[in-house]
Amino acid sequence: AAAPPAATSTAVGAADRAALAADGSSDVAAAATPTESSIVAAPAVLTALAAPTAFAATHSIPGNTLAVGDIIEVYASGTIVAQNGVDTQMLELRFGGDAFLSSPANNSPAGDVFVLRGEIVVRTIGAVGTWVGSGTGYIGTPSVAAGAAEVPFADFIGSTVDDTTGALIIDVLCTHSANNAGNQTRLDVLNVRI
């Protein structure tokens, strides 16, 4: 079998966006360039984290790429590989270093999954660009197993300042409540679309 492709990125040209804006079917600024990316191989498992730690898979949005009104859609999911006793894990979805979706600390057994889905709306651009973000998430058993602890959550961050002239990173952080080798969490999917 052929090896899976590396992370992909697709860009739609400014001319395409200008045509959409000109014919009235979109109010998207012509200068912005949307991108899509996804990881295709499972990154290393994060183990024994007593401090917030980012998974290796991230997405970088180049400086001067975003336009006012851009919507950045983020989808991330992963697996609780192992959980030591009553220890917990907490997950955060971040943009430019700011968390806009945070899970509660949760004691999840091995095999549970997490799903994080968020949207960021760019309000202004430049050295003091602003954005707002919100999202929903879920941690739980990927089946209808009796007694499973299903944990839905949601979050919102109000107007936040970031320099859009520089690169902005989208990442997922994990924190275990104890530094124990029995605590293991893996990010399986990170998809970003502008």
PDB file of N, CA, C and O in Angstrom, residues 10-11 14 16 20 31 37 45 53 61-62 65 77 88 93 97 101 106 123 150 154 159 183 193:
ATOM      1  N   THR A  10      -4.573  23.665   0.678  1.00  0.00           N
ATOM      2  CA  THR A  10      -5.159  24.103  -0.573  1.00  0.00           C
ATOM      3  C   THR A  10      -5.486  25.578  -0.450  1.00  0.00           C
ATOM      4  O   THR A  10      -6.101  25.988   0.518  1.00  0.00           O
ATOM      5  N   ALA A  11      -5.094  26.355  -1.433  1.00  0.00           N
ATOM      6  CA  ALA A  11      -5.383  27.791  -1.395  1.00  0.00           C
ATOM      7  C   ALA A  11      -6.263  28.165  -2.576  1.00  0.00           C
ATOM      8  O   ALA A  11      -6.082  27.679  -3.681  1.00  0.00           O
ATOM      9  N   ALA A  14      -6.790  34.809  -5.025  1.00  0.00           N
ATOM     10  CA  ALA A  14      -7.454  36.097  -4.823  1.00  0.00           C
ATOM     11  C   ALA A  14      -8.396  36.411  -5.975  1.00  0.00           C
ATOM     12  O   ALA A  14      -9.451  37.022  -5.773  1.00  0.00           O
ATOM     13  N   ASP A  16     -10.256  34.321  -7.645  1.00  0.00           N
ATOM     14  CA  ASP A  16     -11.510  33.610  -7.403  1.00  0.00           C
ATOM     15  C   ASP A  16     -12.369  34.358  -6.393  1.00  0.00           C
ATOM     16  O   ASP A  16     -13.571  34.499  -6.560  1.00  0.00           O
ATOM     17  N   LEU A  20     -16.109  36.287  -6.830  1.00  0.00           N
ATOM     18  CA  LEU A  20     -17.266  36.067  -5.964  1.00  0.00           C
ATOM     19  C   LEU A  20     -17.773  37.381  -5.382  1.00  0.00           C
ATOM     20  O   LEU A  20     -18.974  37.626  -5.329  1.00  0.00           O
ATOM     21  N   ALA A  31      -8.742  40.077  -1.169  1.00  0.00           N
ATOM     22  CA  ALA A  31      -7.320  39.918  -0.889  1.00  0.00           C
ATOM     23  C   ALA A  31      -7.003  38.695  -0.041  1.00  0.00           C
ATOM     24  O   ALA A  31      -5.892  38.224  -0.018  1.00  0.00           O
ATOM     25  N   SER A  37      -6.127  22.517   5.825  1.00  0.00           N
ATOM     26  CA  SER A  37      -5.059  21.587   6.141  1.00  0.00           C
ATOM     27  C   SER A  37      -5.589  20.526   7.081  1.00  0.00           C
ATOM     28  O   SER A  37      -6.581  20.719   7.760  1.00  0.00           O
ATOM     29  N   VAL A  45       1.839  10.177  21.188  1.00  0.00           N
ATOM     30  CA  VAL A  45       0.970  10.250  22.356  1.00  0.00           C
ATOM     31  C   VAL A  45       1.619  11.158  23.392  1.00  0.00           C
ATOM     32  O   VAL A  45       2.818  11.067  23.645  1.00  0.00           O
ATOM     33  N   THR A  53       0.477  21.166  27.682  1.00  0.00           N
ATOM     34  CA  THR A  53       1.438  20.831  26.631  1.00  0.00           C
ATOM     35  C   THR A  53       0.703  20.712  25.303  1.00  0.00           C
ATOM     36  O   THR A  53      -0.327  20.053  25.222  1.00  0.00           O
ATOM     37  N   ILE A  61      -1.153  29.875  10.369  1.00  0.00           N
ATOM     38  CA  ILE A  61      -1.731  30.773   9.366  1.00  0.00           C
ATOM     39  C   ILE A  61      -0.707  31.869   9.123  1.00  0.00           C
ATOM     40  O   ILE A  61      -0.366  32.620  10.046  1.00  0.00           O
ATOM     41  N   PRO A  62      -0.181  31.969   7.896  1.00  0.00           N
ATOM     42  CA  PRO A  62       0.857  32.969   7.617  1.00  0.00           C
ATOM     43  C   PRO A  62       0.373  34.397   7.870  1.00  0.00           C
ATOM     44  O   PRO A  62      -0.823  34.691   7.747  1.00  0.00           O
ATOM     45  N   THR A  65      -2.466  37.072   5.900  1.00  0.00           N
ATOM     46  CA  THR A  65      -3.341  36.167   5.146  1.00  0.00           C
ATOM     47  C   THR A  65      -4.808  36.446   5.430  1.00  0.00           C
ATOM     48  O   THR A  65      -5.639  36.342   4.539  1.00  0.00           O
ATOM     49  N   SER A  77      -9.961  15.925  16.997  1.00  0.00           N
ATOM     50  CA  SER A  77     -10.450  14.785  17.771  1.00  0.00           C
ATOM     51  C   SER A  77      -9.289  13.874  18.120  1.00  0.00           C
ATOM     52  O   SER A  77      -8.251  13.885  17.457  1.00  0.00           O
ATOM     53  N   THR A  88      -7.081  13.114  35.932  1.00  0.00           N
ATOM     54  CA  THR A  88      -7.939  13.732  34.915  1.00  0.00           C
ATOM     55  C   THR A  88      -7.093  14.306  33.782  1.00  0.00           C
ATOM     56  O   THR A  88      -5.875  14.441  33.915  1.00  0.00           O
ATOM     57  N   LEU A  93      -8.468  24.235  22.950  1.00  0.00           N
ATOM     58  CA  LEU A  93      -8.278  24.603  21.556  1.00  0.00           C
ATOM     59  C   LEU A  93      -7.854  26.063  21.553  1.00  0.00           C
ATOM     60  O   LEU A  93      -8.526  26.910  22.153  1.00  0.00           O
ATOM     61  N   GLY A  97      -2.280  31.496  20.662  1.00  0.00           N
ATOM     62  CA  GLY A  97      -1.898  31.348  22.068  1.00  0.00           C
ATOM     63  C   GLY A  97      -3.035  31.562  23.049  1.00  0.00           C
ATOM     64  O   GLY A  97      -2.846  31.418  24.254  1.00  0.00           O
ATOM     65  N   LEU A 101     -11.697  27.382  23.499  1.00  0.00           N
ATOM     66  CA  LEU A 101     -12.536  26.252  23.902  1.00  0.00           C
ATOM     67  C   LEU A 101     -11.729  25.425  24.886  1.00  0.00           C
ATOM     68  O   LEU A 101     -10.643  24.955  24.570  1.00  0.00           O
ATOM     69  N   ASN A 106     -11.495  16.028  33.337  1.00  0.00           N
ATOM     70  CA  ASN A 106     -12.362  14.857  33.275  1.00  0.00           C
ATOM     71  C   ASN A 106     -11.557  13.571  33.462  1.00  0.00           C
ATOM     72  O   ASN A 106     -10.475  13.434  32.903  1.00  0.00           O
ATOM     73  N   ARG A 123     -12.383  40.065  13.227  1.00  0.00           N
ATOM     74  CA  ARG A 123     -13.102  41.339  13.267  1.00  0.00           C
ATOM     75  C   ARG A 123     -12.293  42.477  12.646  1.00  0.00           C
ATOM     76  O   ARG A 123     -12.827  43.311  11.928  1.00  0.00           O
ATOM     77  N   GLU A 150     -20.544  10.733  29.602  1.00  0.00           N
ATOM     78  CA  GLU A 150     -20.522  11.601  28.428  1.00  0.00           C
ATOM     79  C   GLU A 150     -20.453  13.047  28.916  1.00  0.00           C
ATOM     80  O   GLU A 150     -21.280  13.472  29.716  1.00  0.00           O
ATOM     81  N   ALA A 154     -19.117  23.691  26.182  1.00  0.00           N
ATOM     82  CA  ALA A 154     -19.072  24.782  25.208  1.00  0.00           C
ATOM     83  C   ALA A 154     -18.313  25.943  25.828  1.00  0.00           C
ATOM     84  O   ALA A 154     -18.173  26.035  27.051  1.00  0.00           O
ATOM     85  N   SER A 159     -13.833  39.594  22.334  1.00  0.00           N
ATOM     86  CA  SER A 159     -12.851  40.269  21.485  1.00  0.00           C
ATOM     87  C   SER A 159     -11.439  40.114  22.051  1.00  0.00           C
ATOM     88  O   SER A 159     -11.158  40.465  23.186  1.00  0.00           O
ATOM     89  N   ASN A 183      -0.945   8.135  32.260  1.00  0.00           N
ATOM     90  CA  ASN A 183      -1.830   9.118  31.625  1.00  0.00           C
ATOM     91  C   ASN A 183      -1.331   9.370  30.205  1.00  0.00           C
ATOM     92  O   ASN A 183      -0.249   9.919  30.007  1.00  0.00           O
ATOM     93  N   ARG A 193      -9.899  25.120   8.375  1.00  0.00           N
ATOM     94  CA  ARG A 193     -10.399  25.667   7.117  1.00  0.00           C
ATOM     95  C   ARG A 193     -10.724  27.139   7.302  1.00  0.00           C
ATOM     96  O   ARG A 193     -11.379  27.519   8.251  1.00  0.00           O
TER      97      ARG A 193
END
